[in-house]
mmCIF file of C-alpha atoms and ligand atoms in Angstrom:
data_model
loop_
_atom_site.group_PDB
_atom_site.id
_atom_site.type_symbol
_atom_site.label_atom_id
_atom_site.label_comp_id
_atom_site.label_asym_id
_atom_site.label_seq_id
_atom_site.Cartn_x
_atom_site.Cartn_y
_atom_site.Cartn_z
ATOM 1 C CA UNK Y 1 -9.303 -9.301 -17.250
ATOM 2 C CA UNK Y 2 -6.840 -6.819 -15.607
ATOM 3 C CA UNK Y 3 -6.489 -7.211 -11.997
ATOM 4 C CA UNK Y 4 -5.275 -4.372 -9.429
ATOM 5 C CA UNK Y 5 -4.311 -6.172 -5.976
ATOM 6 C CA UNK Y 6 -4.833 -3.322 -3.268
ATOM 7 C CA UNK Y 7 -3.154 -4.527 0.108
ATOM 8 C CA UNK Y 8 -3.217 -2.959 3.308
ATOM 9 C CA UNK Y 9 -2.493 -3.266 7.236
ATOM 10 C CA UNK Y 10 -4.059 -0.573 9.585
ATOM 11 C CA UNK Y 11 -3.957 -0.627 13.473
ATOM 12 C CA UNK Y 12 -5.614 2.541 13.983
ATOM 13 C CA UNK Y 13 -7.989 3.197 10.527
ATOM 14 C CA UNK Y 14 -5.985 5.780 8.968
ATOM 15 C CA UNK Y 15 -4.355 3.286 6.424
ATOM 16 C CA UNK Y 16 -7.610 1.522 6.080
ATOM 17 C CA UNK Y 17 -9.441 5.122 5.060
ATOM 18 C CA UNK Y 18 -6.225 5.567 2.590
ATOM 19 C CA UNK Y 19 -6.581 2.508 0.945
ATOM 20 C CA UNK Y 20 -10.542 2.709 0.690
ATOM 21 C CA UNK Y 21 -10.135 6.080 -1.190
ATOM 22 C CA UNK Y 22 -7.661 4.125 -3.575
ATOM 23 C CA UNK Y 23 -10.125 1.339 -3.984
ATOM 24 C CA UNK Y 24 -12.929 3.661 -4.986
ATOM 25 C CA UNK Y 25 -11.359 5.776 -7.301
ATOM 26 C CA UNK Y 26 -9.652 3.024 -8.774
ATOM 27 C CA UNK Y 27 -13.370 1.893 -9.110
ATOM 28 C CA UNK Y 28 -14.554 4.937 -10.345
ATOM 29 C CA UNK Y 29 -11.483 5.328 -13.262
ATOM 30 C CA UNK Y 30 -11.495 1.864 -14.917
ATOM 31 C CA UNK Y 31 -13.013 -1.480 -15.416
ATOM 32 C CA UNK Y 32 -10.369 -3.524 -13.714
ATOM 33 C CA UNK Y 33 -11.054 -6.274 -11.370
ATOM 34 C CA UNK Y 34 -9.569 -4.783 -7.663
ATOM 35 C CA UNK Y 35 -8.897 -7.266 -5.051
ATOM 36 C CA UNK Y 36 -9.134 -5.472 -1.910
ATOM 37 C CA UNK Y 37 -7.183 -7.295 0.793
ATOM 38 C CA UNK Y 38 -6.038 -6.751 4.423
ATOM 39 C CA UNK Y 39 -2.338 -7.697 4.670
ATOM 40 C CA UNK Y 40 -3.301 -10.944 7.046
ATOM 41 C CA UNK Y 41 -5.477 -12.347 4.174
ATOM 42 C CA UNK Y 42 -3.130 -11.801 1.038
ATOM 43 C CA UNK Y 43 -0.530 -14.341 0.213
ATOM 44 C CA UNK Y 44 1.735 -15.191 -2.788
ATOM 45 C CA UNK Y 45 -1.246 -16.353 -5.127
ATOM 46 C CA UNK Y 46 -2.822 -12.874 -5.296
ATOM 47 C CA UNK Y 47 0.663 -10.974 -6.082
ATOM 48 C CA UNK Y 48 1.210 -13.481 -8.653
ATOM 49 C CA UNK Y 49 -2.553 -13.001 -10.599
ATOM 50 C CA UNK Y 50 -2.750 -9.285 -10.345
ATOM 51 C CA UNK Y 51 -1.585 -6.927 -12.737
ATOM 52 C CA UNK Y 52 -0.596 -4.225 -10.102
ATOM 53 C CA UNK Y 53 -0.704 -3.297 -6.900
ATOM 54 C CA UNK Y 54 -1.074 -0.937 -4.302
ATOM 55 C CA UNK Y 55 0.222 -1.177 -0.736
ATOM 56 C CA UNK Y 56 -1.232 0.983 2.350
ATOM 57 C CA UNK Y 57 0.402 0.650 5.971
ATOM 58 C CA UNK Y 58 1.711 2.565 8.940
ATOM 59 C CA UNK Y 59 5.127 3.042 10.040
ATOM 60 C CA UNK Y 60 5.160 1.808 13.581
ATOM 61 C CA UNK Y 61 8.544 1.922 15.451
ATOM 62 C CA UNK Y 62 10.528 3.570 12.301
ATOM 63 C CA UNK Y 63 9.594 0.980 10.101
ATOM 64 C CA UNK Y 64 6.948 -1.017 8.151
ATOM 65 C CA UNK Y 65 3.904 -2.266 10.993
ATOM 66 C CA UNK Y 66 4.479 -5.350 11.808
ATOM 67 C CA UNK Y 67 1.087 -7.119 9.871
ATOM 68 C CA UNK Y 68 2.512 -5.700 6.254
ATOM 69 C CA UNK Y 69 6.024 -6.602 7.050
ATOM 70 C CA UNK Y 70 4.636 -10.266 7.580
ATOM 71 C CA UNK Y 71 2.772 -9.876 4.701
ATOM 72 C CA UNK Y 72 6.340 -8.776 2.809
ATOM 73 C CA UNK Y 73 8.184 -11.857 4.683
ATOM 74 C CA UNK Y 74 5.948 -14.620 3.582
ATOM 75 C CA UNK Y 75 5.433 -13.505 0.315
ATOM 76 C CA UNK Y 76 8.842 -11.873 -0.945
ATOM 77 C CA UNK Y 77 10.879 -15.765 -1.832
ATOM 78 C CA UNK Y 78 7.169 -17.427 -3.304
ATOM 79 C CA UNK Y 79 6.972 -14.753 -5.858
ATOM 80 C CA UNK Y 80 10.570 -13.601 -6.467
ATOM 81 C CA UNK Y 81 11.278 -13.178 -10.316
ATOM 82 C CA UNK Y 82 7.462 -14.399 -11.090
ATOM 83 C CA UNK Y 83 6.376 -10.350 -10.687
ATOM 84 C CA UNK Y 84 8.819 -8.291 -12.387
ATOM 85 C CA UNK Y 85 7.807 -5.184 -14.116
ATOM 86 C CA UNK Y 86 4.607 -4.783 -12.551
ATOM 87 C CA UNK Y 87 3.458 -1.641 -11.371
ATOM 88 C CA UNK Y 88 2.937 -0.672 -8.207
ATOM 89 C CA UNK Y 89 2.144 2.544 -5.872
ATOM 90 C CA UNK Y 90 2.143 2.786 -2.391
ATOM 91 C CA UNK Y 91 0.948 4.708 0.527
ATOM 92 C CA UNK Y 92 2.116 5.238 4.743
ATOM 93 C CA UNK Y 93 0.449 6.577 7.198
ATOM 94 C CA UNK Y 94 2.407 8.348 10.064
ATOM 95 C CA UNK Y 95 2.086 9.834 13.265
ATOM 96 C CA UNK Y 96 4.931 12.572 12.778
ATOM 97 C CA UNK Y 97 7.353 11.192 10.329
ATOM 98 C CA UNK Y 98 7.497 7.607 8.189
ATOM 99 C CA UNK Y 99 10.119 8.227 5.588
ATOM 100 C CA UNK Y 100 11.685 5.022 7.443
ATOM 101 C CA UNK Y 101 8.707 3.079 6.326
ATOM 102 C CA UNK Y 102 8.755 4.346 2.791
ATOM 103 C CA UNK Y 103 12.151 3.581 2.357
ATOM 104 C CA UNK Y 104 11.491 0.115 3.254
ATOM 105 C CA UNK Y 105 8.703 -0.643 1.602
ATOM 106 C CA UNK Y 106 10.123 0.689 -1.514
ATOM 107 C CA UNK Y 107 13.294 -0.932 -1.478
ATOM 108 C CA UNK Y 108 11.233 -4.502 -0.812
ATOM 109 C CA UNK Y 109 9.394 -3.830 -4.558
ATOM 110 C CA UNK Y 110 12.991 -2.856 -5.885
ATOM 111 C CA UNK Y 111 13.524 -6.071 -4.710
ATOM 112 C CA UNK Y 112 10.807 -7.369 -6.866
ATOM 113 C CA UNK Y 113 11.764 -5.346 -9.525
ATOM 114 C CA UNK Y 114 8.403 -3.878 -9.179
ATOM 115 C CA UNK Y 115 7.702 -0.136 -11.452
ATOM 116 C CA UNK Y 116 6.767 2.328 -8.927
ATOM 117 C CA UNK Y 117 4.414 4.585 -11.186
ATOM 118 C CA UNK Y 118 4.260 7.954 -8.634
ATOM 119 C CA UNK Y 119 5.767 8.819 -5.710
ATOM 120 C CA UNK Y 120 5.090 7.206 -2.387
ATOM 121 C CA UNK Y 121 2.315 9.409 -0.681
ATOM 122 C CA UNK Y 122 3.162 9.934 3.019
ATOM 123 C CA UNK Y 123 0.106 10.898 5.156
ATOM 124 C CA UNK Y 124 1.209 12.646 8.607
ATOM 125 C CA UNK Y 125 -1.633 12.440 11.023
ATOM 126 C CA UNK Y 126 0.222 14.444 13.486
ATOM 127 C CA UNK Y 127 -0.140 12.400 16.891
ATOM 128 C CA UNK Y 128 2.506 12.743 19.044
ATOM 129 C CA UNK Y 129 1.159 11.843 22.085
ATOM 130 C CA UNK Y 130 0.240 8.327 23.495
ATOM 131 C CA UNK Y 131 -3.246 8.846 23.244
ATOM 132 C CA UNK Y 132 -3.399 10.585 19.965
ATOM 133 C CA UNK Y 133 -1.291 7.472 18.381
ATOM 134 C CA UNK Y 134 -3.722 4.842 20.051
ATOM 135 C CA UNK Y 135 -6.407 6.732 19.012
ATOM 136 C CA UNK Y 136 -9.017 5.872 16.091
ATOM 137 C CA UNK Y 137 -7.747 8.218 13.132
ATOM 138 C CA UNK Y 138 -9.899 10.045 10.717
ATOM 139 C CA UNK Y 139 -7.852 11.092 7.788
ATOM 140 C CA UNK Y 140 -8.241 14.434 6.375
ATOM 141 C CA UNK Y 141 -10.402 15.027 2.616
ATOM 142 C CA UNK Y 142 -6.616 16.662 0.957
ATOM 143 C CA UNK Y 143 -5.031 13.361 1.842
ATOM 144 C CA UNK Y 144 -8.136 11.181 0.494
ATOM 145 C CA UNK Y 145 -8.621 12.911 -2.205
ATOM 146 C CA UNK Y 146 -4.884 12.488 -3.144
ATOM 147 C CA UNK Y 147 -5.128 8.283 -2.141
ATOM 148 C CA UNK Y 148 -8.165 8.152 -4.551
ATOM 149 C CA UNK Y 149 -6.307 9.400 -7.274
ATOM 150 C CA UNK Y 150 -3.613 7.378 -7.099
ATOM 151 C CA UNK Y 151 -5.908 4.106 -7.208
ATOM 152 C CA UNK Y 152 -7.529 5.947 -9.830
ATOM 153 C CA UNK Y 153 -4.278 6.615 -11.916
ATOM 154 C CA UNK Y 154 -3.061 3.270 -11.333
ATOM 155 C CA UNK Y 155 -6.181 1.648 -12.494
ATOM 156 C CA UNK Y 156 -6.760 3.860 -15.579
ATOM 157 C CA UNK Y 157 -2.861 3.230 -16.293
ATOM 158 C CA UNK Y 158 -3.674 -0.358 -15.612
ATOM 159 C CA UNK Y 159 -6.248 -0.574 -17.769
ATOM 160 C CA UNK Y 160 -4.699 1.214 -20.593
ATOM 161 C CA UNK Y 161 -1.639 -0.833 -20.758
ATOM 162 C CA UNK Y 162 0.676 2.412 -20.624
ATOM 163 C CA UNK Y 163 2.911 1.473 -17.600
HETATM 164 C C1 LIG R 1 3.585 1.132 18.195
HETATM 165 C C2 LIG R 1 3.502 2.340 17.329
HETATM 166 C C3 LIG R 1 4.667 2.874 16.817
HETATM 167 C C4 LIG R 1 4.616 3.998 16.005
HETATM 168 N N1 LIG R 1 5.781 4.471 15.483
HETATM 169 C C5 LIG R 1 5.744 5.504 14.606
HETATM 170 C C6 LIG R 1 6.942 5.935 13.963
HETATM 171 O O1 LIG R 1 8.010 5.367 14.121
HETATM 172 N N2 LIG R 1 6.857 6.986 13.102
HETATM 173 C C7 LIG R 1 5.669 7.649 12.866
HETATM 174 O O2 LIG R 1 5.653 8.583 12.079
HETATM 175 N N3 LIG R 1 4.519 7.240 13.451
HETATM 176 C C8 LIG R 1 4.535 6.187 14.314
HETATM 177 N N4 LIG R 1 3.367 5.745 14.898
HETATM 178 C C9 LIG R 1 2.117 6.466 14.611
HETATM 179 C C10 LIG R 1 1.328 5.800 13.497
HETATM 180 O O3 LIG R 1 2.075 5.724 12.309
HETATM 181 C C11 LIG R 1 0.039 6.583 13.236
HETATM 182 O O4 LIG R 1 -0.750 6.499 14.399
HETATM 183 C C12 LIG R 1 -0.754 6.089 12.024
HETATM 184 O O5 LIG R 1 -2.020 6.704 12.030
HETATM 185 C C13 LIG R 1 -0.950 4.610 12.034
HETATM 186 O O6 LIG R 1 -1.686 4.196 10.920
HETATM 187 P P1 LIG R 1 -3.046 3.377 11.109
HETATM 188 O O7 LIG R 1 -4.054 4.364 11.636
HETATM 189 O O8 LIG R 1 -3.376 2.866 9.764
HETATM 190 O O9 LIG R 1 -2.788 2.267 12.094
HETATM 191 C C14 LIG R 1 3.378 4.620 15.715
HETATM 192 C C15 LIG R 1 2.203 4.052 16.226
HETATM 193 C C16 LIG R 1 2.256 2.933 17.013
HETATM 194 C C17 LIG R 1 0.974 2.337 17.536
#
């Protein structure tokens, strides 16, 4: 049975909305098993039985948040060379910028030699201020519509075999 692994790591709920819209539409576009994990519960055994995967976070202080970036750290040696090939997509959530945090994340699945199957979707929530950032996010229906059709692309692509 196919397998999509969908990981993510939010502080504030905007990556956690991001990766639920994934989740369902990878749901709603295919039959494949999704593992839907939070980045403290995901380890090297569910990178290495899933088919794909999809990878939600912020960028906190220019770079990855600090719960994926474990999640990348404890994982990256375990499963090195054991992954190649495998697709992947991947989604940040920003307050005002997170290009940092793309760049990072993508050059970690270079590392695995992952196939990145669309571009990175950055999601600017636009908080600037210290309450805004520390502030519960609710992400806006352009942006979740355009998360749930990546999990829904991946999955269909998945599921078809064409990646
Ligand atoms: C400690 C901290 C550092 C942050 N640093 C950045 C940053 O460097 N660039 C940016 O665009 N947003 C930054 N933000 C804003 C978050 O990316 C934004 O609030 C986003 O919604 C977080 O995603 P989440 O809701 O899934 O936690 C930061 C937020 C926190 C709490």
């Amino acid at each position: 049975m196919t397998s999509l692994l969908i990981v993510h790591f939010s502080r504030t709920g905007g990556s956690r909305q991001l990766a639920e819209a994934a989740r369902d539409g990878a749901a709603e576009a295919s039959d494949v098993t999704i593992h839907y994990l939070d980045a403290g519960e995901a380890g090297p055994d569910d990178l290495l039985s899933a088919d794909g995967y999809l990878f939600a976070c912020p960028e906190n202080l220019a770079a990855i948040a600090g719960g994926m970036k474990e999640f990348f750290d404890s994982t990256y040696y375990p499963v090195l060379g054991r992954i190649e090939g495998r697709p992947y997509a991947a989604i940040i959530c920003a307050g005002s910028d997170g290009e940092n945090a793309k760049k990072q994340l993508e050059r970690i699945c270079t590392g695995w030699r992952l196939k990145r199957i669309a571009d990175t979707q950055v999601v600017n929530v636009a908080a600037q201020t210290p309450e805004e950032i520390l502030g519960e996010k609710t992400i806006g229906k352009t942006a979740l519509d355009a998360a749930h059709e990546l999990g829904g692309a991946l999955a269909a692509g998945l599921e078809l075999g064409v990646f």
